[in-house]
Amino acid sequence: MIDDSEDPKVPFARRGSIVDEHDLIALSELVHSDAPLSQGIRREQFEERFRRFIGSRHALSVTSATVALQLAIHLLDLAPGDEVIVTPQTYQATGQPLLDYDVTVRFCDVEPGSLNIDPDALEALITDRTRGVILVHYGGFSCDADRILALTRPRGIVVIEDCAHALGSRYFGRRPGSLADIGCFSFHTTKNITTLGEGGMITFERDEWRERLDRLRSNEVDAVFTPRADRNMVEPVALPWMKYSQGVYRQNCAEVRRAGTNATMSEAAAAVGLVQMDKLPDLVATRRSIAIRLNEVVRGALGTRTLEPPPHIEHSWHLYTFLIEGAGRRDRLVQQLHRRGVEIQLRYFPLHLLPEWRARGHVQGECPIAERLWFTEQVNLPCHPGLSEGQIRHMVDALDESLAELPQSAGDRPLQARP
Ligand SMILES: *Cc1c(COP(=O)(O)O)cnc(C)c1O
């Protein structure tokens, strides 16, 4: 037996979703059928279901959000000297594909009230060479998409939404993933739904991107080659499932073919994805109810600030985050919570200060707010549907006690949003 029992009392998030007998039934149906295990009907059904839920024109499944982001960045057709603006308050996968391009990356500082990119800071970073913006709806708190698009649309800048946290969120009734040009979703074990541990989806509006993405995610396979007796060459032959074989490719494969990949979501993953979509509203409601209880405790303490969205934003509460001011108080609090068995992971170390970005010349001071918050004020608490009532109570009590033990002097007033 594998022993997974070495646990904190309240784990940060080993699973972000509930996987149970309903998922098993879907898997069992697949296993007991003679359907193919890849490129079958379940993948198409999951994509269609997802597309409708998000309200995007297209949705294509892939094997992770990392691949979705790679493919999304590929669509920008970046040339040397182009510029891309990225949030620093995110997981490394958001900006990582850009390391392979000869482009200038500009990290845009965040707003302290949401940890999302600050539209004013964004405006100051836009130049004639800006080709793309990659934003994250941090923790599931939707970015102010209308303000951002008012800056980018007139200049033809493509906006990629990293929606790894934002499944289940809304912005003026619309879903992240349909707000801008391209949305990238994750179904990793810790995310709001999972396709058995790994998976992703890419949503987008432009029809011309569909064939390109579909081919890129499947090795560009769209013809088989048969020898021809009368000529010393091969002839591409389209089979019925090869959707794109009739056009240019057929005339000149060498010119059209690019370096594709295989990011095909398996039928097993898609079967579970369909079941997970049924559960999503309940999963998000559970997250919200935990966040409400944590907010009550945090609001009662001095020098703290909750990150609560305005009424036009529905938060998916993928992450529960609050801020605490006062020298050393955050670090003391994290220590006390760990001592009481509440696992804390501070998400995320500012991207521009990771070694790969420092090696490209990025330095401390580039995003002062993101840096100050991560190094001194930000706390992320466990907030996921796998927590039992007992674990939630334990966390609420541990938080209450740990906050009360902190020195009060440095934080005897509510936090102000500082410029
Ligand atoms: C999890 C995550 C990713 C990567 O998702 P994978 O599916 O694990 O590749 C990208 N961006 C953010 C913000 C994430 O949280």
JSON list of C-alpha atoms in Angstrom, two decimals, residues 215 222-225 235-239 244-253 256:
[
{"chain": "A", "resi": 215, "resn": "ARG", "atom": "CA", "xyz": [-3.62, 20.69, -35.84]},
{"chain": "A", "resi": 222, "resn": "ASP", "atom": "CA", "xyz": [-3.93, 15.16, -41.37]},
{"chain": "A", "resi": 223, "resn": "ALA", "atom": "CA", "xyz": [-2.84, 12.83, -44.13]},
{"chain": "A", "resi": 224, "resn": "VAL", "atom": "CA", "xyz": [-1.30, 9.45, -44.62]},
{"chain": "A", "resi": 225, "resn": "PHE", "atom": "CA", "xyz": [1.29, 8.94, -47.29]},
{"chain": "A", "resi": 235, "resn": "GLU", "atom": "CA", "xyz": [1.11, 11.17, -52.25]},
{"chain": "A", "resi": 236, "resn": "PRO", "atom": "CA", "xyz": [-0.77, 12.47, -49.22]},
{"chain": "A", "resi": 237, "resn": "VAL", "atom": "CA", "xyz": [-4.14, 10.75, -48.96]},
{"chain": "A", "resi": 238, "resn": "ALA", "atom": "CA", "xyz": [-6.88, 12.10, -46.75]},
{"chain": "A", "resi": 239, "resn": "LEU", "atom": "CA", "xyz": [-8.83, 9.69, -44.59]},
{"chain": "A", "resi": 244, "resn": "TYR", "atom": "CA", "xyz": [-8.05, 19.57, -42.80]},
{"chain": "A", "resi": 245, "resn": "SER", "atom": "CA", "xyz": [-6.59, 17.53, -45.63]},
{"chain": "A", "resi": 246, "resn": "GLN", "atom": "CA", "xyz": [-8.30, 19.10, -48.56]},
{"chain": "A", "resi": 247, "resn": "GLY", "atom": "CA", "xyz": [-6.68, 22.50, -48.68]},
{"chain": "A", "resi": 248, "resn": "VAL", "atom": "CA", "xyz": [-3.22, 23.93, -49.07]},
{"chain": "A", "resi": 249, "resn": "TYR", "atom": "CA", "xyz": [-1.67, 21.20, -47.02]},
{"chain": "A", "resi": 250, "resn": "ARG", "atom": "CA", "xyz": [-2.53, 18.62, -49.59]},
{"chain": "A", "resi": 251, "resn": "GLN", "atom": "CA", "xyz": [-0.75, 20.58, -52.27]},
{"chain": "A", "resi": 252, "resn": "ASN", "atom": "CA", "xyz": [2.34, 21.37, -50.32]},
{"chain": "A", "resi": 253, "resn": "CYS", "atom": "CA", "xyz": [2.71, 19.62, -47.00]},
{"chain": "A", "resi": 256, "resn": "VAL", "atom": "CA", "xyz": [2.40, 24.21, -44.21]}
]
